[in-house]
PDB file of C-alpha atoms in Angstrom:
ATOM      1  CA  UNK A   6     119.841  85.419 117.954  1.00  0.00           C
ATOM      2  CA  UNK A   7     116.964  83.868 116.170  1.00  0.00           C
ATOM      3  CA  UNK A   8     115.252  86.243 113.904  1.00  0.00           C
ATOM      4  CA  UNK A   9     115.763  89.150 116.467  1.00  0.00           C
ATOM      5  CA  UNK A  10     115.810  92.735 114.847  1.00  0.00           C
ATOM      6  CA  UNK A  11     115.057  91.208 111.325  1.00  0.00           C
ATOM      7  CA  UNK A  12     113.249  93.645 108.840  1.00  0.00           C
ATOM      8  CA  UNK A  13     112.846  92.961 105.168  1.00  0.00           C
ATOM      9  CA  UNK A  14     115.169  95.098 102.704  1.00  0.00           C
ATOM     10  CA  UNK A  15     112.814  96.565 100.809  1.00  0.00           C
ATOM     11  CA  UNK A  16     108.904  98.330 101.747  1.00  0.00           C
ATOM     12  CA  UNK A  17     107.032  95.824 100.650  1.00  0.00           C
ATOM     13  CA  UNK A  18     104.405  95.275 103.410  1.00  0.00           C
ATOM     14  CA  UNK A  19     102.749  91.688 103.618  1.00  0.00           C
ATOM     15  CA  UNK A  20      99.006  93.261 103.390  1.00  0.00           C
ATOM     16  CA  UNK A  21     100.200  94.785  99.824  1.00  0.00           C
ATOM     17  CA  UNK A  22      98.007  93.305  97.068  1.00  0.00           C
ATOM     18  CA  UNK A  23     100.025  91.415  94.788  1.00  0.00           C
ATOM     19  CA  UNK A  24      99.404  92.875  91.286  1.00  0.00           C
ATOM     20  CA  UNK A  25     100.571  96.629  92.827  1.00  0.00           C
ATOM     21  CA  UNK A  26     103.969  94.699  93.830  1.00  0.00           C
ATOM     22  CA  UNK A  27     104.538  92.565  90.853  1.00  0.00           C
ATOM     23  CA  UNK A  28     103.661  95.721  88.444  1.00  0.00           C
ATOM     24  CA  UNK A  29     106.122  98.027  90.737  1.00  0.00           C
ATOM     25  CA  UNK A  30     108.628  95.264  90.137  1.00  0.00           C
ATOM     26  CA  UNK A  31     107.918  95.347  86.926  1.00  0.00           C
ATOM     27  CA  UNK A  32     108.175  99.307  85.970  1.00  0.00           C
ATOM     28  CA  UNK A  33     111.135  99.140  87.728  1.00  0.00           C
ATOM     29  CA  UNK A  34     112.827  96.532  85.431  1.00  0.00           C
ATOM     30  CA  UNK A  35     113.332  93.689  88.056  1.00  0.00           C
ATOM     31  CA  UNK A  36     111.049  91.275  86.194  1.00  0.00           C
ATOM     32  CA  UNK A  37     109.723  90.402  82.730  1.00  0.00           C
ATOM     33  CA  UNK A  38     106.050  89.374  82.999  1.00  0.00           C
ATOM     34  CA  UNK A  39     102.746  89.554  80.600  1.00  0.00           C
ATOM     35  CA  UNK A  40      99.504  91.063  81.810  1.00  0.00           C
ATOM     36  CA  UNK A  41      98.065  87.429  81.217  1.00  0.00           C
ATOM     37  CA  UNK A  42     100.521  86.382  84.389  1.00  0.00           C
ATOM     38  CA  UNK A  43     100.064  89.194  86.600  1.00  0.00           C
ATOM     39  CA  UNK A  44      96.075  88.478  86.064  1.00  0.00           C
ATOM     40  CA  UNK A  45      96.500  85.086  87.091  1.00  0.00           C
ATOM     41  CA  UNK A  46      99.246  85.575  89.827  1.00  0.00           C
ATOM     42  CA  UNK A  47      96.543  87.425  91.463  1.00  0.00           C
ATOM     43  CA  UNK A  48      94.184  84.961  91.111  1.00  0.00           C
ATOM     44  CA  UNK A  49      96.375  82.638  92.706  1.00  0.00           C
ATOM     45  CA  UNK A  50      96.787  84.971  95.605  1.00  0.00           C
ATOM     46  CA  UNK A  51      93.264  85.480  95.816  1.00  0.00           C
ATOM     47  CA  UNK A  52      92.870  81.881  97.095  1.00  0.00           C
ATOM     48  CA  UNK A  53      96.204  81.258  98.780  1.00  0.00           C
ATOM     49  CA  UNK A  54      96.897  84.934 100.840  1.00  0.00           C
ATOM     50  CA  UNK A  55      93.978  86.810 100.412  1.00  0.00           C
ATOM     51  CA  UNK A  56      95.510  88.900  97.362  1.00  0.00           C
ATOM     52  CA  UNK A  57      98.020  89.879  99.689  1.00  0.00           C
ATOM     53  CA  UNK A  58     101.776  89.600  98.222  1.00  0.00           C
ATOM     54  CA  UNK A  59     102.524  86.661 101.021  1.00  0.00           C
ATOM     55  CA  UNK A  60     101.390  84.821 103.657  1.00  0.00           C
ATOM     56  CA  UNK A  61     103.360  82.876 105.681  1.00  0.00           C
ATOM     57  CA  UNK A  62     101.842  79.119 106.744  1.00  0.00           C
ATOM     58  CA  UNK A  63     103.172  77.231 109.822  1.00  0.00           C
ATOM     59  CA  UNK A  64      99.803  75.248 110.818  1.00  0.00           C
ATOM     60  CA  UNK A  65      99.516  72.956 107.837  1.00  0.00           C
ATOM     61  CA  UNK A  66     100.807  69.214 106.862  1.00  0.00           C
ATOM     62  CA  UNK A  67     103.570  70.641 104.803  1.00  0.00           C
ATOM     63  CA  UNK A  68     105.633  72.054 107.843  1.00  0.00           C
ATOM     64  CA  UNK A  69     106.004  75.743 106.152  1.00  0.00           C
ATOM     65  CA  UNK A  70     104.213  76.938 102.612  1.00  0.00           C
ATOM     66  CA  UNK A  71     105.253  80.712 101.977  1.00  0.00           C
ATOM     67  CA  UNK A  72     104.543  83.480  99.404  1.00  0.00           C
ATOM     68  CA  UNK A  73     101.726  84.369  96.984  1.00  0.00           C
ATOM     69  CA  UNK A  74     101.761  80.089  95.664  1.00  0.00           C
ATOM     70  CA  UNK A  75     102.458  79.160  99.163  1.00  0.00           C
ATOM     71  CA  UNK A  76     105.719  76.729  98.123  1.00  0.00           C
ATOM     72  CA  UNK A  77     105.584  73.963 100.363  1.00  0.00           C
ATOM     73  CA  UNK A  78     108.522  73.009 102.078  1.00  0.00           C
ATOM     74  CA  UNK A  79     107.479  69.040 102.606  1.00  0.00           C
ATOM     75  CA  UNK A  80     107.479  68.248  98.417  1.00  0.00           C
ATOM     76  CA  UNK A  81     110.794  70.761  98.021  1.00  0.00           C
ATOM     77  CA  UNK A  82     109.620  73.404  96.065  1.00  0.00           C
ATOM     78  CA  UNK A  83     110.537  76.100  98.718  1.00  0.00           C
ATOM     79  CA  UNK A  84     114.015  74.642  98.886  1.00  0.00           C
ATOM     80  CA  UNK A  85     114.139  75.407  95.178  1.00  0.00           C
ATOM     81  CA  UNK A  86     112.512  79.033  95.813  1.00  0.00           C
ATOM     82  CA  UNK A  87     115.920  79.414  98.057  1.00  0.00           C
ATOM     83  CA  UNK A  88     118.063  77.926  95.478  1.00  0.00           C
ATOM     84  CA  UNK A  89     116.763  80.904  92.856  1.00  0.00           C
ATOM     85  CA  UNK A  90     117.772  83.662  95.533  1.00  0.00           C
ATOM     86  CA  UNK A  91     120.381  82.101  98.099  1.00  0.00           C
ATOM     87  CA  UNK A  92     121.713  84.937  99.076  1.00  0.00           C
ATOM     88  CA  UNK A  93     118.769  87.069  99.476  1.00  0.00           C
ATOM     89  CA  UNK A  94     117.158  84.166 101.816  1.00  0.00           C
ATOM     90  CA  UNK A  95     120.753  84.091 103.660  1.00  0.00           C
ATOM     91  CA  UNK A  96     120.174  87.872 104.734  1.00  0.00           C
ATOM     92  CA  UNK A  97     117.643  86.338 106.426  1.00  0.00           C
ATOM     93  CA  UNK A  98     119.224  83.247 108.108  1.00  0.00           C
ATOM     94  CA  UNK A  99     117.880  80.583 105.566  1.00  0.00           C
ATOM     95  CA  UNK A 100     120.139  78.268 103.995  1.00  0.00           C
ATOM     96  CA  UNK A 101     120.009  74.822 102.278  1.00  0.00           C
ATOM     97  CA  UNK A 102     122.428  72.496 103.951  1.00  0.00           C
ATOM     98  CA  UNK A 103     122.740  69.571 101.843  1.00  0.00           C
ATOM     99  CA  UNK A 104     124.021  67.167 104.788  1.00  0.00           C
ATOM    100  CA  UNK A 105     120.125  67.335 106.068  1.00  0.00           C
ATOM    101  CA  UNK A 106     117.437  65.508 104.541  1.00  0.00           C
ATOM    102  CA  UNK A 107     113.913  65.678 105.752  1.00  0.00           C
ATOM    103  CA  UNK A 108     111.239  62.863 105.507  1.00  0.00           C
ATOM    104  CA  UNK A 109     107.814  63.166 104.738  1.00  0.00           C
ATOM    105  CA  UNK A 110     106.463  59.920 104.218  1.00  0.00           C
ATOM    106  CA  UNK A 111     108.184  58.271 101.346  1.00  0.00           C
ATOM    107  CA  UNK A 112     109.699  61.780  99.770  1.00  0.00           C
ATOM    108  CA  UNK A 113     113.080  63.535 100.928  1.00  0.00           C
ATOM    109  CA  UNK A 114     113.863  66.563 100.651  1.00  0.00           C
ATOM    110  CA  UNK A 115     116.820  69.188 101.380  1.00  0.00           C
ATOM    111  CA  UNK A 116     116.820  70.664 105.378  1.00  0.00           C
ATOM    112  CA  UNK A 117     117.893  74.151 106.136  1.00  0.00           C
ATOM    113  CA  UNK A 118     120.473  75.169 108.151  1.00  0.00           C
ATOM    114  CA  UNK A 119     120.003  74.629 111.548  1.00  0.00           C
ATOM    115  CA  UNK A 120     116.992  72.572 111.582  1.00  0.00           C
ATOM    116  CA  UNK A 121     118.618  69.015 111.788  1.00  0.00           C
ATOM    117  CA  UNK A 122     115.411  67.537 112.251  1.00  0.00           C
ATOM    118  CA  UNK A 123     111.857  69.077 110.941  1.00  0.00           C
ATOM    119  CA  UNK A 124     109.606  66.492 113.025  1.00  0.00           C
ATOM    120  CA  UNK A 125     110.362  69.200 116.164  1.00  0.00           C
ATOM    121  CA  UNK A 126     108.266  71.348 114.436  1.00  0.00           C
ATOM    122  CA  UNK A 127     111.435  73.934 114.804  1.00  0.00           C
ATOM    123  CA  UNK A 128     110.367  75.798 111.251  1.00  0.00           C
ATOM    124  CA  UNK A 129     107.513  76.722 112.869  1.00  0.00           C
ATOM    125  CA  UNK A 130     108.424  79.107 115.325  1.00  0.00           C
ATOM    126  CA  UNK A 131     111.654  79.847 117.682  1.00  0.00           C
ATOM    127  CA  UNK A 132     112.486  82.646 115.062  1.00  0.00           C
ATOM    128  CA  UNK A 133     112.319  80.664 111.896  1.00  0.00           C
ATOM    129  CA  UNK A 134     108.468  81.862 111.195  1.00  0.00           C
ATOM    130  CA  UNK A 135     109.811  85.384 111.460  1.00  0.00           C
ATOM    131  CA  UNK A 136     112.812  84.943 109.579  1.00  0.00           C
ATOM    132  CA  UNK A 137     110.783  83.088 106.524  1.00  0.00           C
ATOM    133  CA  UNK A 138     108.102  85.799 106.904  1.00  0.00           C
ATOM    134  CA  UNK A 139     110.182  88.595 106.184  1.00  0.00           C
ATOM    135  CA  UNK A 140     112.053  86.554 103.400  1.00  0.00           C
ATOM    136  CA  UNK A 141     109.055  86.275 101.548  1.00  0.00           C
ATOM    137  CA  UNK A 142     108.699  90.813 101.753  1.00  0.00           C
ATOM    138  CA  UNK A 143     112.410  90.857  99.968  1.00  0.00           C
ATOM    139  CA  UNK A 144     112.492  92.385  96.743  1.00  0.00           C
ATOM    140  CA  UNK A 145     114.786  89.606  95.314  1.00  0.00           C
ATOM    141  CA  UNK A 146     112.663  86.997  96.825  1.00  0.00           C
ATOM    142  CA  UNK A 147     109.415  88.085  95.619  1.00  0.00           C
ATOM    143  CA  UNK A 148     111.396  88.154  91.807  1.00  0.00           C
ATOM    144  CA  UNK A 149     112.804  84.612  92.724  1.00  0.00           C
ATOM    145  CA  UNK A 150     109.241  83.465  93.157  1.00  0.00           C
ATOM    146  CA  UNK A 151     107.549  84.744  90.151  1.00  0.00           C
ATOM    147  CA  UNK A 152     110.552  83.384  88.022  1.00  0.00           C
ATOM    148  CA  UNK A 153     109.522  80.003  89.808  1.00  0.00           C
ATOM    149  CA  UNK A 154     105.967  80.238  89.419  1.00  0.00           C
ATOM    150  CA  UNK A 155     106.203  80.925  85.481  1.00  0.00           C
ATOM    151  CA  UNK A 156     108.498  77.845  85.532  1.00  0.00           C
ATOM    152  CA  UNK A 157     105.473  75.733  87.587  1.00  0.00           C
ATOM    153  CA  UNK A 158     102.699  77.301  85.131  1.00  0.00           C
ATOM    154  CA  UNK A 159     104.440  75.842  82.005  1.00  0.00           C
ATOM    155  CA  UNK A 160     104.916  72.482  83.840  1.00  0.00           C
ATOM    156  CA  UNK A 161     101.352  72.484  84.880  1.00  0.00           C
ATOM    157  CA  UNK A 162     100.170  72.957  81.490  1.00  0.00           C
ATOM    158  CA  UNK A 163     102.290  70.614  79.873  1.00  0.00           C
ATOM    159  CA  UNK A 164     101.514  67.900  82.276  1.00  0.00           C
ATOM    160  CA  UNK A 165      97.687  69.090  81.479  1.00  0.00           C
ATOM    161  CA  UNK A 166      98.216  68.384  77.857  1.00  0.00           C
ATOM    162  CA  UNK A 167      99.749  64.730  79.087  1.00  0.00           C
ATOM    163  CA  UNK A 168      97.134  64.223  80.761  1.00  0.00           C
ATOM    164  CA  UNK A 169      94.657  64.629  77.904  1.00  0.00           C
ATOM    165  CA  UNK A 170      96.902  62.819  75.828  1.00  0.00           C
ATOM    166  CA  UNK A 171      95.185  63.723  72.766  1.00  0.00           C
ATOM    167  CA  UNK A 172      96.570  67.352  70.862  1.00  0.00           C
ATOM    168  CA  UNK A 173      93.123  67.587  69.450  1.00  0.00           C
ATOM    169  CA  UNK A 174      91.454  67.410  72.753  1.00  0.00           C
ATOM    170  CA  UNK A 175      94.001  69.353  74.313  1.00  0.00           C
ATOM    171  CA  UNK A 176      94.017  72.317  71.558  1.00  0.00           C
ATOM    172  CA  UNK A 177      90.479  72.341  71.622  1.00  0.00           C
ATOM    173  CA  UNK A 178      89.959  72.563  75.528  1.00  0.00           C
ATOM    174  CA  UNK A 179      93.168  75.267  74.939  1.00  0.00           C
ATOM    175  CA  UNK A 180      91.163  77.542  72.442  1.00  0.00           C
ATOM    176  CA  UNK A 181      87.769  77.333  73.761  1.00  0.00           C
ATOM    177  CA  UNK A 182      87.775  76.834  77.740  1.00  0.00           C
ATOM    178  CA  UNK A 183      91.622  77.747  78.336  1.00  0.00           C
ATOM    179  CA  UNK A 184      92.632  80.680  76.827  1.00  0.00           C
ATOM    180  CA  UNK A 185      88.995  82.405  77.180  1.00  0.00           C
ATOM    181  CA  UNK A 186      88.432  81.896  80.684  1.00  0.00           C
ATOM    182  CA  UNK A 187      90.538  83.543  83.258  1.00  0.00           C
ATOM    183  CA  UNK A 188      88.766  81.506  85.746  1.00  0.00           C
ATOM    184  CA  UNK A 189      90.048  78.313  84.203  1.00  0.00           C
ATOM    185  CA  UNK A 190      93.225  79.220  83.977  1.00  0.00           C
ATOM    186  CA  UNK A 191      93.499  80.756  87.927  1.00  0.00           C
TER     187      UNK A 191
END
């Protein structure tokens, strides 16, 4: 049955503050991550789940945004949170099935298992809101997602430095705004 009886594998609580988590996961060995990213991981959270470790989002334009980035399902970056850890979100009932394609305006992406068709809203509820929820407490989740968020925080910086298209610019903004300001860079 949908999502009946489901209980992450591991005691991470969704009201745990994200730096406690991330440095427990790192203590233990499960991930490999500076002081400068847990600082701004927190950050993060601090605007998108209240410094909590993950929040789970069904009322928004992008069908379902999970975790302490909130991955959005509608652009595809939660499909490719589930392709780091498919068998962790499986425990759970969540798989890609690449014979589904959703729509969002002019972008596709991949559908999960299940869910033929997101415009019924399905994701949202009958059991899928509890089984994502209690993906996003897993262990190998939570290490899935930092792996992809220090993959989106060197793309965001790079495109940054495309944007400015100038290495002097760029360098200096890096030295004296970037690099000094915490705030900036959450």
């Amino acid at each position: 049955t949908k999502g009946k009886g489901l209980r992450p594998q591991t005691s991470i609580l969704s009201n745990d503050r994200l730096d406690k988590v991330l440095a427990h996961l790192f203590a233990s060995g499960k991930i490999s991550i500076t002081q400068e990213q847990l600082d701004l991981f927190q950050r993060i959270a601090n605007v998108e789940t209240s410094g909590q470790v993950q929040t789970l989002n069904t009322w928004d334009s992008a069908l379902v945004s999970i975790g302490f980035m909130q991955f959005t399902m509608h652009v595809g970056k939660l499909q490719e949170w589930i392709r780091l850890a498919p068998a962790a979100f499986r425990r759970y009932g969540i798989e890609l099935d690449p014979t589904v394609k959703y729509s969002f305006g002019s972008n596709q992406v991949d559908g999960i298992k299940g869910v033929p068709d997101a415009s019924k809203n399905d994701l949202r509820w009958n059991g899928w809101a509890e089984r994502l929820y209690y993906a996003g407490l897993d262990e190998d989740v939570i290490i899935a997602e930092v792996s992809l968020a220090i993959t989106y925080l060197g793309k965001h910086l790079k495109d940054l430095k495309a944007r400015l298209n100038n290495n002097v610019l760029y360098n200096d903004f890096e030295q004296n705004f970037y690099n000094r300001d915490r705030y900036i860079r959450g």
